[in-house]
Structures are given as C-alpha cells and as structure tokens.
mmCIF file of C-alpha atoms in Angstrom:
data_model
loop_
_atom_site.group_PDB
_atom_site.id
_atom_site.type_symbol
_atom_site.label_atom_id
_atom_site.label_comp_id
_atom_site.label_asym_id
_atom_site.label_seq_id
_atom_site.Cartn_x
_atom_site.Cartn_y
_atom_site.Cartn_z
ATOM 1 C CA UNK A 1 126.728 105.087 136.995
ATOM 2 C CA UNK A 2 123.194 103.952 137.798
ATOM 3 C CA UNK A 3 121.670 102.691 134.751
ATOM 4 C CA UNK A 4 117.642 102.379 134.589
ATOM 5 C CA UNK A 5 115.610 99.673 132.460
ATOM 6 C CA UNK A 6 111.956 100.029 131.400
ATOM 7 C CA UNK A 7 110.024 96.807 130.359
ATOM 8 C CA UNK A 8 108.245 96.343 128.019
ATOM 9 C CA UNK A 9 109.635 98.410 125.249
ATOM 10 C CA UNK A 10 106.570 98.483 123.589
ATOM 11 C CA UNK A 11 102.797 97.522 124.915
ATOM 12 C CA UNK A 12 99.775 97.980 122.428
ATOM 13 C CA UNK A 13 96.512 98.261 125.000
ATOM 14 C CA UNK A 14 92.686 99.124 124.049
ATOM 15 C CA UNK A 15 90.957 102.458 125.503
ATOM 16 C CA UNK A 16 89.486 101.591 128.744
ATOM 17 C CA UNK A 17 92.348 99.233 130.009
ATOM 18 C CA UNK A 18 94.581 99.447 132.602
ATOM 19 C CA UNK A 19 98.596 99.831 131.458
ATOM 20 C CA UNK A 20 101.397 99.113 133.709
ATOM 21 C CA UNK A 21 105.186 100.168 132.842
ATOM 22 C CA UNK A 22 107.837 99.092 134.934
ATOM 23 C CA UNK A 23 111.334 100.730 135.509
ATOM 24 C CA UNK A 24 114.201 99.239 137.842
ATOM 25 C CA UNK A 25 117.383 100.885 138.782
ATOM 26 C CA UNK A 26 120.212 99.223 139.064
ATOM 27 C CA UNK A 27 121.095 100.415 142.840
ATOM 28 C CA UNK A 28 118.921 101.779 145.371
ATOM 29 C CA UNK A 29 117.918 105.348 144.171
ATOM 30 C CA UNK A 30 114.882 105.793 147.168
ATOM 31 C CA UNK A 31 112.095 107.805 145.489
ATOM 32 C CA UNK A 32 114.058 110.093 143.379
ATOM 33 C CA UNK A 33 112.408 108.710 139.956
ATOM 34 C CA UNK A 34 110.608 110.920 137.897
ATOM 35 C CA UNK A 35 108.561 109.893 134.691
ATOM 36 C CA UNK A 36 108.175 111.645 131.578
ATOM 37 C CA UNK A 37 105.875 111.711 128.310
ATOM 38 C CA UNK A 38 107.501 112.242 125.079
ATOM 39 C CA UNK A 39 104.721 112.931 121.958
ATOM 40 C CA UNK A 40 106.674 112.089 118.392
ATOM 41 C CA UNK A 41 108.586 115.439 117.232
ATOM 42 C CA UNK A 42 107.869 117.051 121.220
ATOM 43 C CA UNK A 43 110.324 117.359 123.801
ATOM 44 C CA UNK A 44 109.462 115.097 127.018
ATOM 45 C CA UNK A 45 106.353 115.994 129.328
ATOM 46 C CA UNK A 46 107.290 116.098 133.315
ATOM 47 C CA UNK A 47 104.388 113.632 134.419
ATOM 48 C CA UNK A 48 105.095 112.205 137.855
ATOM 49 C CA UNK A 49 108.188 113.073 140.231
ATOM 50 C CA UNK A 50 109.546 111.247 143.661
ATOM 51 C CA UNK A 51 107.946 108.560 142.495
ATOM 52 C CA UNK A 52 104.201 109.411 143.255
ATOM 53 C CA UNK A 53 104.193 112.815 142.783
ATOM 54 C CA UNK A 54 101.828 114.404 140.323
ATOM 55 C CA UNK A 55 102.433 117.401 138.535
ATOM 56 C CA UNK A 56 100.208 119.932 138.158
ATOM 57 C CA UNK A 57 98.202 119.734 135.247
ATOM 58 C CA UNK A 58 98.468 116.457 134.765
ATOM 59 C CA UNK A 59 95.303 114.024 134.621
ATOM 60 C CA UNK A 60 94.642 111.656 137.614
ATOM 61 C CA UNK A 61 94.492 108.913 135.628
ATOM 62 C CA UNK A 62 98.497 109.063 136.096
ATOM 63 C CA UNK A 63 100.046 107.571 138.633
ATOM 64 C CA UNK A 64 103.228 106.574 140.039
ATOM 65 C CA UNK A 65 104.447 103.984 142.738
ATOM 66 C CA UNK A 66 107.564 102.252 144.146
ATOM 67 C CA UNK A 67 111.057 103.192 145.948
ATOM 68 C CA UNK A 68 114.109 101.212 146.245
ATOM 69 C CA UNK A 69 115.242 99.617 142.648
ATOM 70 C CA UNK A 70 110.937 99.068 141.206
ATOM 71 C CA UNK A 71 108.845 101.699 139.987
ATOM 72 C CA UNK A 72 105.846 101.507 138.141
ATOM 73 C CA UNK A 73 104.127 104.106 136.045
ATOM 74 C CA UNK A 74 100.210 103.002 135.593
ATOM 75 C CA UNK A 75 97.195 104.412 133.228
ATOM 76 C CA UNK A 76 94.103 103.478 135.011
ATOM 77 C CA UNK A 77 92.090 104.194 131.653
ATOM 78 C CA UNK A 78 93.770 104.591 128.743
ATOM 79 C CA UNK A 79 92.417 107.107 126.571
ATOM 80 C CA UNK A 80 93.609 107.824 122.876
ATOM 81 C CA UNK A 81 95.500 110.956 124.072
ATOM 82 C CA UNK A 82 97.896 108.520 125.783
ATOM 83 C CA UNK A 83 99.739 107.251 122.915
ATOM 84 C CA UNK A 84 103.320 108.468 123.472
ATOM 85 C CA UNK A 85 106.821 106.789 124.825
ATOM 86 C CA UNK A 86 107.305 107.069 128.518
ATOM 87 C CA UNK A 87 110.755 107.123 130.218
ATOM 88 C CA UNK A 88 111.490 106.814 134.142
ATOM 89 C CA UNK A 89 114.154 109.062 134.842
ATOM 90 C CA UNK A 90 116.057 108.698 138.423
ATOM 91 C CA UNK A 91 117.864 112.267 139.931
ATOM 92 C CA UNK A 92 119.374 110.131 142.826
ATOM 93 C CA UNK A 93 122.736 111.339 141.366
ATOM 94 C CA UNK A 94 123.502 112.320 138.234
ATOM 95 C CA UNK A 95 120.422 111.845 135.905
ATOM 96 C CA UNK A 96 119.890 108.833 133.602
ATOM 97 C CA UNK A 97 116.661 108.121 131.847
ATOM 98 C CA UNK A 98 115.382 104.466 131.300
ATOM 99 C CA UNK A 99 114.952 103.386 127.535
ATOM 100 C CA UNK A 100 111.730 104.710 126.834
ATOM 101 C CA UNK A 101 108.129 102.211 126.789
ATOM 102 C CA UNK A 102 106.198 103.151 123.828
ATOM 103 C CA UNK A 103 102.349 102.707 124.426
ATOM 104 C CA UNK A 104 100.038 102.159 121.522
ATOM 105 C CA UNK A 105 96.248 102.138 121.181
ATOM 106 C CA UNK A 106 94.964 99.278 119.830
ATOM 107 C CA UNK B 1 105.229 130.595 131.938
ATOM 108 C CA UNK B 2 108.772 130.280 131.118
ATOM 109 C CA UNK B 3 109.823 129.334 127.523
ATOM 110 C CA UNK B 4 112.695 128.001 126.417
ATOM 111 C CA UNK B 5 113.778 128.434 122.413
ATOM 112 C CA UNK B 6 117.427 126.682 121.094
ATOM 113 C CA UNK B 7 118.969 127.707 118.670
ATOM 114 C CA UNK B 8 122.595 127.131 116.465
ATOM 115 C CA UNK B 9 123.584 125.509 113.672
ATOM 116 C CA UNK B 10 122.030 122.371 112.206
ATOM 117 C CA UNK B 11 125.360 121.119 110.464
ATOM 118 C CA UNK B 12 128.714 120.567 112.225
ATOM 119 C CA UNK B 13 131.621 118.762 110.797
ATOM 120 C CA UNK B 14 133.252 115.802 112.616
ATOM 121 C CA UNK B 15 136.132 117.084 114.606
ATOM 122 C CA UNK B 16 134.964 120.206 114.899
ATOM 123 C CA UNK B 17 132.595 122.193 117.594
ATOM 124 C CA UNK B 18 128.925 122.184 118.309
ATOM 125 C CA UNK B 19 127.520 125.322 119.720
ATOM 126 C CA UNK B 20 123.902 126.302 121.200
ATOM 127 C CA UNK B 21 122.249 128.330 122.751
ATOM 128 C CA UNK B 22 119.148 128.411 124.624
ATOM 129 C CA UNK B 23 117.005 131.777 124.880
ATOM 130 C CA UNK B 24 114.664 131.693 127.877
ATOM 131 C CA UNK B 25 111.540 134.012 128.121
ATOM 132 C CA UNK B 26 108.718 134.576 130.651
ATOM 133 C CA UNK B 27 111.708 134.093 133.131
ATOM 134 C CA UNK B 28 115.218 134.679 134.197
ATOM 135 C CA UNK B 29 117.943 132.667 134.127
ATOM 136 C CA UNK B 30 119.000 134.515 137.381
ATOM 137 C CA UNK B 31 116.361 133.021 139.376
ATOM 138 C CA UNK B 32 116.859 129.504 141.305
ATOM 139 C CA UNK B 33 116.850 127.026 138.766
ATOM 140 C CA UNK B 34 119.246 124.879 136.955
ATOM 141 C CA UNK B 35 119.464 125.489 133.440
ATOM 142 C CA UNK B 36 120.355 122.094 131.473
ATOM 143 C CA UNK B 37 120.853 120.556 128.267
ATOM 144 C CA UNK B 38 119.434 116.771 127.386
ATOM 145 C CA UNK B 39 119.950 115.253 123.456
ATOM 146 C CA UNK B 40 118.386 112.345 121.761
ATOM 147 C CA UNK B 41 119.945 110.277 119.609
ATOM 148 C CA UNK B 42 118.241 106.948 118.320
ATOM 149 C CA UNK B 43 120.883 105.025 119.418
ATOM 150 C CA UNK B 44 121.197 105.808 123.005
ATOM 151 C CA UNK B 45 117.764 107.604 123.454
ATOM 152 C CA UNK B 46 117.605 110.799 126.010
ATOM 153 C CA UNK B 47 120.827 111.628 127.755
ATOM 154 C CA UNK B 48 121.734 114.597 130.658
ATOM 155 C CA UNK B 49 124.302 116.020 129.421
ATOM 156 C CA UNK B 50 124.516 118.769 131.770
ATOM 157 C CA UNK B 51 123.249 121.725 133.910
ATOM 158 C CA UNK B 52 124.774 125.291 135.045
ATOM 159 C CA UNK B 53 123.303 127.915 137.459
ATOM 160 C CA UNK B 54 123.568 131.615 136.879
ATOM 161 C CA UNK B 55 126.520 131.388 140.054
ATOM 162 C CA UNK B 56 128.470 129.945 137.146
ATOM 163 C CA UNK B 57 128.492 126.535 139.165
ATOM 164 C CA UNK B 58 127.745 123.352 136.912
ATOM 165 C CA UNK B 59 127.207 119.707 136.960
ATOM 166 C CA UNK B 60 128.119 118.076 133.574
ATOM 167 C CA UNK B 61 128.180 113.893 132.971
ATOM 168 C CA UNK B 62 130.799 112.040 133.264
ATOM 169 C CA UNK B 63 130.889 110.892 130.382
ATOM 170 C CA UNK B 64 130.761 114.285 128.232
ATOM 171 C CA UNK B 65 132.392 116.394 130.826
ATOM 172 C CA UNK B 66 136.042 116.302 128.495
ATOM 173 C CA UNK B 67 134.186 117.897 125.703
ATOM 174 C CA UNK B 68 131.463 119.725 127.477
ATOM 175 C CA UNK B 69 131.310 123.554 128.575
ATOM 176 C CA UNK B 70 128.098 125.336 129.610
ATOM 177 C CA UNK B 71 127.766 129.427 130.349
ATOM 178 C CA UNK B 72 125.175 131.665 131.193
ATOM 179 C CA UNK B 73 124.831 135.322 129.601
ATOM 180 C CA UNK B 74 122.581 136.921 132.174
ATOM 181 C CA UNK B 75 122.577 140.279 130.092
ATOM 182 C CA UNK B 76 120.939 138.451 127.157
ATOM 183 C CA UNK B 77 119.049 136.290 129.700
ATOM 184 C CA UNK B 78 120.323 133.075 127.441
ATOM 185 C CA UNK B 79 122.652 129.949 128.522
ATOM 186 C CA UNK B 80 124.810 127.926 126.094
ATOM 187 C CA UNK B 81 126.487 124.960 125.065
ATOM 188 C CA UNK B 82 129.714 124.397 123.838
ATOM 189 C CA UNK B 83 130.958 120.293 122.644
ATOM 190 C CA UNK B 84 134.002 119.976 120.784
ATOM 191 C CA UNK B 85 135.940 117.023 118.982
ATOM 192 C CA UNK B 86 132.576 116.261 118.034
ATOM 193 C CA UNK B 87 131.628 112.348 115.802
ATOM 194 C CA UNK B 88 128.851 110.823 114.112
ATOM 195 C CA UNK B 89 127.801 110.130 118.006
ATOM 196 C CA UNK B 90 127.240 113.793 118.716
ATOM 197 C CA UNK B 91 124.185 113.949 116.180
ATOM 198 C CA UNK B 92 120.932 114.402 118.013
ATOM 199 C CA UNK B 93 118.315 116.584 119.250
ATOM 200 C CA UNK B 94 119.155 118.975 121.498
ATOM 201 C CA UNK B 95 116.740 119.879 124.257
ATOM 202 C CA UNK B 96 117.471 123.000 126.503
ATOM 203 C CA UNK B 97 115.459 122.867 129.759
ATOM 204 C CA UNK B 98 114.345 124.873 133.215
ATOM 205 C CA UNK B 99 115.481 122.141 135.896
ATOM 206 C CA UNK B 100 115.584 122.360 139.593
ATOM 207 C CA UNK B 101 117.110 119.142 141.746
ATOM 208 C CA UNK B 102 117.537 117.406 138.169
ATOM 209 C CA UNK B 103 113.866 117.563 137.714
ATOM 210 C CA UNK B 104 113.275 119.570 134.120
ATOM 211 C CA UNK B 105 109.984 120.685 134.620
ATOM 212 C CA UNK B 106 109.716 123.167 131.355
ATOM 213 C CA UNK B 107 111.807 122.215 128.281
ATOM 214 C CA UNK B 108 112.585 124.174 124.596
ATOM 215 C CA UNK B 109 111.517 122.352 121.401
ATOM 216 C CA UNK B 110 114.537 121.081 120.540
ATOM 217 C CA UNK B 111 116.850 121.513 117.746
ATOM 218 C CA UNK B 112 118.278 118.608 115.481
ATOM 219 C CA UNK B 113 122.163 118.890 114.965
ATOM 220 C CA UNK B 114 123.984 116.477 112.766
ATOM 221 C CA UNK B 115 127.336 115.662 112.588
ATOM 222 C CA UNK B 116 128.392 115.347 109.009
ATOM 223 C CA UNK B 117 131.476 116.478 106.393
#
C-alpha cells in the first residue's frame, strides 16, 4: 500500500503570508494527488486534483505543484477563510489520504 | 448539483453489523460515476473504504474488503454499505461521496456511528 505523509501537522501563519504544505508518497504515484479542505464538523472540500489542477470554484490563491513522491499545496495569501486541515490524497491506486496539516491564523 | 444525504443508525454493538445508506439527489446513481464511502476516525484520520458503480462492479480496500459489501438500489436511486464483525475501530464518521477515477468531487455530510454495547 502507498502510504502518504503531510508535514507539518500543524502551521499557525498571519493573513497576508505565504503557506506551504508538503505531502510525499512513499512510491512514485506521477501526478495522481489530489488535495482536499476539511472545515471542523464538514466533510472534505475537492481543492486541487493531478497535482495542479484547480477545481472550479475554487479561489486562485490555491495552488498545487509536484509529481513523482513531492507535492506541495501553497496559499499565496492567506486569508481568514483559510483556516481548515488540508489532506493530499493520491488515486495512483487505491486511495490513501495523507494525515491531514491543520492551518491556523495567527 | 448532486447531493448526497447518509443515513442509518448511530449505535451499533461490537460484533455486530453497521449499515448505511446514502440517498443521492439532483442526480442518478445510474450515470458514470463511482459512488464511494470514506470514514474518519481520530485515530487513523480519513480512510477509502470503498466504491461501487451502478454495473454492480466495486473496488473495496484491502484492508476492509473481509467485512465490506457495497450495493446500489437504482429504483430508490440510493447506494449502501454493509460492515460486519464490527469493534471499537469501526466508530467514525461516515462520508458517502460522488467519485469518478477516485477523485470525490461532491460528498454527503456525514453521519457519526459508534461502536458501543
């Protein structure tokens, strides 16, 4: 089984700043990594799939990057709406989700 | 827009059988997509557990598949899920969700099922 790991599990970042989360797979999984955001009591949010694809409806400042065994999921400008847990999730074979990153606003 | 609404029983007793079920609307369960169930436990965060087309085919994880059964009711345009010999393990948060090339793209609320005598 491929098993994915986010770092870091938790980040606390101002409005304005740049976040970075990173997820690595433990084999080669290509592009087929999708991320998620999950809102406390909501079910998970489809934000970015094959890596560095954005989903409709979802705001630019989102985006994705990487292939191989590194992804990375950045906020350009974190707003207050942004405050949520984020998991990478790769659909190379049967799914597994990372951990989960939970992003807090300072 | 396709919505997805689980439902079943909160409360299960250990050894015995969880069932849900998972009412779509705005949609058909017909259509192209898989139609899949993730949980959420605090302990081992979200898991696949598994996914089944309206062809009756389905994909389930390895690690569930013993216990696991999925079905489609295209007459009541619902799917469900069956896990039996269930533990303390099994309790979670059940999310039913539209998927397509194990991307799940819309996904129900979620129901909370705990595993408890």
């Amino acid at each position: 089984d491929i098993q994915m790991t986010q770092s870091p599990s938790t980040l606390s970042a101002s409005v304005g700043d740049r976040v970075t989360i990173t997820c690595r797979a433990s084999q080669n999984i290509s592009s087929w990594l999708a991320w998620y955001q999950q809102k406390p009591g909501k079910a998970p949010n489809l934000l970015i799939y094959k890596a560095s694809g954005l989903e409709s409806g979802v705001p630019s400042r989102f985006s994705g990057s990487g292939s191989g065994t590194e992804f990375t999921l950045t906020i350009s400008s974190l707003q207050p709406d942004d405050s949520a847990t984020y998991y990478c999730q790769q659909y190379y074979n049967s799914p597994a989700f990372g951990q989960g990153t939970k992003v807090e606003i300072k | 827009q396709v919505q997805l609404q689980e439902s079943g029983p909160g409360l299960v007793k250990p050894s015995g059988t969880l069932s849900l079920t998972c009412a779509v609307s705005g949609g058909s369960v017909s259509s192209i997509y898989w139609w899949t169930w993730v949980r959420q436990s605090p302990g081992k965060g979200l898991e696949w557990i598994g996914e089944i087309h309206h062809s009756g085919s389905t994909n389930y994880n390895s690690s569930l598949k013993s216990r696991v059964t999925m079905s489609v009711d295209k007459s009541r345009n619902h799917f469900s899920l069956i896990v039996t010999s269930v533990t303390a393990a099994d309790t979670a948060v059940y999310y039913c969700a539209r998927g397509w090339q194990w991307l799940m793209s819309d996904w129900g609320p979620g129901t909370l099922v705990t595993v408890s005598s």
